[in-house]
PDB file of C-alpha atoms in Angstrom:
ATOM      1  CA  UNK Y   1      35.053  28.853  -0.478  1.00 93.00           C
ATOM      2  CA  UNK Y   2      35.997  25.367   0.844  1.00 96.00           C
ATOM      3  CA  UNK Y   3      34.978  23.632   3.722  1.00 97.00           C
ATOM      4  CA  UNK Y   4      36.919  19.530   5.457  1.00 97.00           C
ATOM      5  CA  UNK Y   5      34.199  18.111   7.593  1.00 97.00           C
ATOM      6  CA  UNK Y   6      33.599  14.494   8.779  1.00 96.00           C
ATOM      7  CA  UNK Y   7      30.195  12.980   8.867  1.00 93.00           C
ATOM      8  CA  UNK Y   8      29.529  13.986  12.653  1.00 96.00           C
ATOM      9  CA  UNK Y   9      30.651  17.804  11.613  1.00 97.00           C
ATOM     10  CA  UNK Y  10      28.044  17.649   8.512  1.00 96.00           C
ATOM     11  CA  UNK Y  11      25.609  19.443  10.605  1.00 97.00           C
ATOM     12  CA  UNK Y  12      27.206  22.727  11.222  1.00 97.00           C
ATOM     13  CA  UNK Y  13      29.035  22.686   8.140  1.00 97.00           C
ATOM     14  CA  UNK Y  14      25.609  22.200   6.343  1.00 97.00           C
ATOM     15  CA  UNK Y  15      24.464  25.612   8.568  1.00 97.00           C
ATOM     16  CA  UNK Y  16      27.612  27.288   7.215  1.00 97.00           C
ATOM     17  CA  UNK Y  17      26.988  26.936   4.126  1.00 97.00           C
ATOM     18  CA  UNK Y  18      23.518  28.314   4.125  1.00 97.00           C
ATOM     19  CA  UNK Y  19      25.219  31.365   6.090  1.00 97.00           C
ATOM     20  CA  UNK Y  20      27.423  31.697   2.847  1.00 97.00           C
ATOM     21  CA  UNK Y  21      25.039  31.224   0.276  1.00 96.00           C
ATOM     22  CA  UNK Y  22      21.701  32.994   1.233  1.00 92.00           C
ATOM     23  CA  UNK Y  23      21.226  34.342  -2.020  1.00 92.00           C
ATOM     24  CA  UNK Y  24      22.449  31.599  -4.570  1.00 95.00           C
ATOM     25  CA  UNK Y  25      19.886  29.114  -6.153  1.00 96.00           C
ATOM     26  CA  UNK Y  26      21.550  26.587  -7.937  1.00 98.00           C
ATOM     27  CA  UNK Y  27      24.419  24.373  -7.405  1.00 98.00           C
ATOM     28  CA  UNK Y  28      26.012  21.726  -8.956  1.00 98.00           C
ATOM     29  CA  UNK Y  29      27.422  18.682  -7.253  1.00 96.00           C
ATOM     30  CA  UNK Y  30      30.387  17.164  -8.628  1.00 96.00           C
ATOM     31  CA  UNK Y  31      32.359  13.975  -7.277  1.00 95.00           C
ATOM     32  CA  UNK Y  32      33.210  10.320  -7.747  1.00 93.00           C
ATOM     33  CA  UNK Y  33      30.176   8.094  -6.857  1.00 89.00           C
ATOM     34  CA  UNK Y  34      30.297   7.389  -3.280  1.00 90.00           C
ATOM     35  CA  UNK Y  35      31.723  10.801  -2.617  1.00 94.00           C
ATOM     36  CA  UNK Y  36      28.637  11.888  -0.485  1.00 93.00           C
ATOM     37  CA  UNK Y  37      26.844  14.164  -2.667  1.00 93.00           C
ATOM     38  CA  UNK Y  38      23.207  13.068  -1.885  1.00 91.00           C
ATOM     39  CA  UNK Y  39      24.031  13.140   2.078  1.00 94.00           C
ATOM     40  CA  UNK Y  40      25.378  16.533   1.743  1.00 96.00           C
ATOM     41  CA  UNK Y  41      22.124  17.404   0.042  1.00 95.00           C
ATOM     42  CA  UNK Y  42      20.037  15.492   2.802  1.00 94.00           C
ATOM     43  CA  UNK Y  43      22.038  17.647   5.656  1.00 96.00           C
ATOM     44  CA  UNK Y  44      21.711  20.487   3.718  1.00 97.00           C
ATOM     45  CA  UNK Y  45      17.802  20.085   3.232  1.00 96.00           C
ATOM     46  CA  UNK Y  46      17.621  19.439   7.136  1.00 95.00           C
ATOM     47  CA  UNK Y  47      19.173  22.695   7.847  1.00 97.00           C
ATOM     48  CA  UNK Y  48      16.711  23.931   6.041  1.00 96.00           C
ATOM     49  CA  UNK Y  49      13.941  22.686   8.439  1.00 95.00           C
ATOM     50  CA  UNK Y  50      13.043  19.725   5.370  1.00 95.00           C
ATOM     51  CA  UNK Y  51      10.469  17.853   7.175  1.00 87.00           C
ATOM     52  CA  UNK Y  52      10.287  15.207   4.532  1.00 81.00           C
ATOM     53  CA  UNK Y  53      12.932  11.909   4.358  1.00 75.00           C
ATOM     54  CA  UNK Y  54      14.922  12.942   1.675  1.00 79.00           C
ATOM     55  CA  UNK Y  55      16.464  10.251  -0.933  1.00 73.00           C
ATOM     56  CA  UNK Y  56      18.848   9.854  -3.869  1.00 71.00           C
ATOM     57  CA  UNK Y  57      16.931  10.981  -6.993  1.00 68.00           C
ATOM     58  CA  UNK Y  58      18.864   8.189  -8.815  1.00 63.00           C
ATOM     59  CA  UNK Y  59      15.714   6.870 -10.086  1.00 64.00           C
ATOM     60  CA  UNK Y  60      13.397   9.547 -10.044  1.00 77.00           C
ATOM     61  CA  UNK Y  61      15.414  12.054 -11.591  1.00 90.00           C
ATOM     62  CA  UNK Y  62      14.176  14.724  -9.882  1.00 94.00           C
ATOM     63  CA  UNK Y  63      13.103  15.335  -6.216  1.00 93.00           C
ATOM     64  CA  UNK Y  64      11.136  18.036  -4.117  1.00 94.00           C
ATOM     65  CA  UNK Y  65      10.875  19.192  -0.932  1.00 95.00           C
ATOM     66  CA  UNK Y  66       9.852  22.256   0.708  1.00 95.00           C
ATOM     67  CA  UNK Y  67      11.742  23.874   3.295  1.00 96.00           C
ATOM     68  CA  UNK Y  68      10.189  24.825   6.855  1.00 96.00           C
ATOM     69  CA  UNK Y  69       9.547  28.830   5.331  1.00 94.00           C
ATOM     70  CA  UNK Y  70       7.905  26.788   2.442  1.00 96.00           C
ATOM     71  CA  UNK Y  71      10.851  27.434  -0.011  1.00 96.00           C
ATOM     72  CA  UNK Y  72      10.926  24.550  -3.022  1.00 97.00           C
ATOM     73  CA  UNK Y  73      14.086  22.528  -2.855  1.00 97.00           C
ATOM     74  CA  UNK Y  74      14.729  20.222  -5.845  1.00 96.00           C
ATOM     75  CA  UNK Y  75      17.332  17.506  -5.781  1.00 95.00           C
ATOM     76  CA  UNK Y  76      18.218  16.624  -9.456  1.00 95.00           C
ATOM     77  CA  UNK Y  77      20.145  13.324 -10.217  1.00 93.00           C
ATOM     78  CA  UNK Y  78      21.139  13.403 -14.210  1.00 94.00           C
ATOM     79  CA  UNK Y  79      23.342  10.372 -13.914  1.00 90.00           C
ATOM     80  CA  UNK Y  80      20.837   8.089 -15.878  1.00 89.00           C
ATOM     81  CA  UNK Y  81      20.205  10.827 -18.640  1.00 92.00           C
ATOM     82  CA  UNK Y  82      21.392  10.405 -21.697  1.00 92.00           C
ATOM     83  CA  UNK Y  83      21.162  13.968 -23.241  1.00 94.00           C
ATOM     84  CA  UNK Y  84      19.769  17.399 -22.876  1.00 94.00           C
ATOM     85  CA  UNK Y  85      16.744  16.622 -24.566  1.00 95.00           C
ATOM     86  CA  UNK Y  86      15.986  14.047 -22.370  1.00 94.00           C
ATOM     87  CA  UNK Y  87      16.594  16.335 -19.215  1.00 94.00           C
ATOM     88  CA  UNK Y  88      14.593  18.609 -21.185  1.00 94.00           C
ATOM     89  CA  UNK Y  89      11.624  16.503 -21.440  1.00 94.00           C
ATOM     90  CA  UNK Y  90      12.099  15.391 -17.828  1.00 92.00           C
ATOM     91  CA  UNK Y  91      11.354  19.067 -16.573  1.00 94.00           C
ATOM     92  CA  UNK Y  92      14.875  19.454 -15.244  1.00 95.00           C
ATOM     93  CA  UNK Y  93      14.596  23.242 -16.777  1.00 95.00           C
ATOM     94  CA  UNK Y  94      11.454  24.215 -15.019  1.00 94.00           C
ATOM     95  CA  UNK Y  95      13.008  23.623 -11.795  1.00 96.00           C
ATOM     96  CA  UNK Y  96      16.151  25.208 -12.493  1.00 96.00           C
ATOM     97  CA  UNK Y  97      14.480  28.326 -13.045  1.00 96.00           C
ATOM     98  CA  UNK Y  98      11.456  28.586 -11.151  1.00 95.00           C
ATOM     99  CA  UNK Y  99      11.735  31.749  -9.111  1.00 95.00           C
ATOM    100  CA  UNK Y 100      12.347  31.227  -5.273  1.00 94.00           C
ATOM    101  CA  UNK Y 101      13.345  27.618  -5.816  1.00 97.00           C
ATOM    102  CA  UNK Y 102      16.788  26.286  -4.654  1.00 98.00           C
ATOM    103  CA  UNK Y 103      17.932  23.309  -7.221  1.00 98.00           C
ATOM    104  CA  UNK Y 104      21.060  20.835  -6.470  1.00 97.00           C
ATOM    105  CA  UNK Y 105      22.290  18.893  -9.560  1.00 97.00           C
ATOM    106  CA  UNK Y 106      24.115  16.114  -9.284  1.00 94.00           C
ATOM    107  CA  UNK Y 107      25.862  14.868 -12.636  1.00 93.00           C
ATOM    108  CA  UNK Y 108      25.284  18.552 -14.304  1.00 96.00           C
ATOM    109  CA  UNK Y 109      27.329  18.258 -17.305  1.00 95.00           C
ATOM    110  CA  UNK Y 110      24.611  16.908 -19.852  1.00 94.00           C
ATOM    111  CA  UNK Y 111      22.863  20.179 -19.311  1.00 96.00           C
ATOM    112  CA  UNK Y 112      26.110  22.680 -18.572  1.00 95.00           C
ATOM    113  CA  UNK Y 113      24.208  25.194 -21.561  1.00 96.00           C
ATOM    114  CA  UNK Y 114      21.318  25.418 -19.309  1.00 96.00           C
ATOM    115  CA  UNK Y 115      22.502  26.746 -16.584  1.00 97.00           C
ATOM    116  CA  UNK Y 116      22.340  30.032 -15.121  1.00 96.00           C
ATOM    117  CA  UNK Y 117      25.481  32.146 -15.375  1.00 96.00           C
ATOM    118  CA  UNK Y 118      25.250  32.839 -11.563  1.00 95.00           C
ATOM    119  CA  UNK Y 119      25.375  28.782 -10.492  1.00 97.00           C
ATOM    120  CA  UNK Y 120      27.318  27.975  -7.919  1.00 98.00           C
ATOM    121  CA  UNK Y 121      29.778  24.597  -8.635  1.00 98.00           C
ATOM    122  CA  UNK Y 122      30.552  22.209  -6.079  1.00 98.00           C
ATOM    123  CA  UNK Y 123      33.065  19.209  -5.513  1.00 98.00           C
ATOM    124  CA  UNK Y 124      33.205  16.940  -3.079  1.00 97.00           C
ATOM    125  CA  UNK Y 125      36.094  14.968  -2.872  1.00 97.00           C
ATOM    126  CA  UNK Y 126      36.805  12.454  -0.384  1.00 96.00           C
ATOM    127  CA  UNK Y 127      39.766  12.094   1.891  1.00 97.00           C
ATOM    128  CA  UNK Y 128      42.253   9.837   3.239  1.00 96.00           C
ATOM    129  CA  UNK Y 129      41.393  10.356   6.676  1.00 95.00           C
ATOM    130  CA  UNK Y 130      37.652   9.944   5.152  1.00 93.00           C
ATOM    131  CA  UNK Y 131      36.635  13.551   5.650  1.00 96.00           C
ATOM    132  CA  UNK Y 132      35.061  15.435   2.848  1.00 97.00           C
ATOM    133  CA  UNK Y 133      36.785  18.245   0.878  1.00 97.00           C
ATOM    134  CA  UNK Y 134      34.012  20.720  -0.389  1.00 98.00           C
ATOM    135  CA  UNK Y 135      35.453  23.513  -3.070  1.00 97.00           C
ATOM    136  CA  UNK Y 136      33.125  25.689  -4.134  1.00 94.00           C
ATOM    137  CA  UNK Y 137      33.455  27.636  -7.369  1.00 87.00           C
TER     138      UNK Y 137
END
């Protein structure tokens, strides 16, 4: 699946996706920095009735909101990790497979023999016109 949307078309194309994927859990977000990936998540999370701010978990690591039918949401930011121990130890795990939860990771390959068989793997490339390509696979 792959959707080209510009930042005023992130809303419905945020919508669309959760049309698509009503049953998937975890995704991976893969793109060059400044590609968008935390304000897809943030549109994404405000489709979902989100009635927190959201942020970039750049810091943090790991994020969590809870979606307006009270449905976890964690937004996981790896880029500061420096192995899957460390995620380990940072609970990344715990949120990838706590049951009902949706988890985005962004920067996924320092734990790619955690995840589930069934995760979804998205890129989001920028551009020239400065639209977003999203490829889903």
């Amino acid at each position: 699946m792959e959707w080209i949307f510009s930042e005023e078309e992130l809303p419905a194309t945020a919508l669309s996706f959760w049309q698509y994927y009503r049953e998937q859990h975890v995704f991976t977000l893969e793109g060059a920095m400044g590609a968008g990936k935390t304000t897809f998540v943030k549109a994404l999370c405000t489709a979902k009735g989100v009635a927190d701010a959201t942020a970039s978990p750049t810091f943090s690591i790991i994020n969590q909101y809870i979606s307006a039918d009270q449905q976890p949401i964690y937004h996981l930011d790896l880029y500061r990790l420096r192995d899957e121990e460390e995620a380990i130890a940072a609970g990344v795990e715990d949120t990838i497979y706590q049951p009902g939860a949706i988890c985005f990771i962004e920067w996924p390959d320092i734990i790619a023999s955690l995840l589930p068989p069934d995760t979804v793997r998205l890129q989001l490339t920028v551009l020239p016109d400065k639209k977003r390509l999203l490829r889903a696979r």
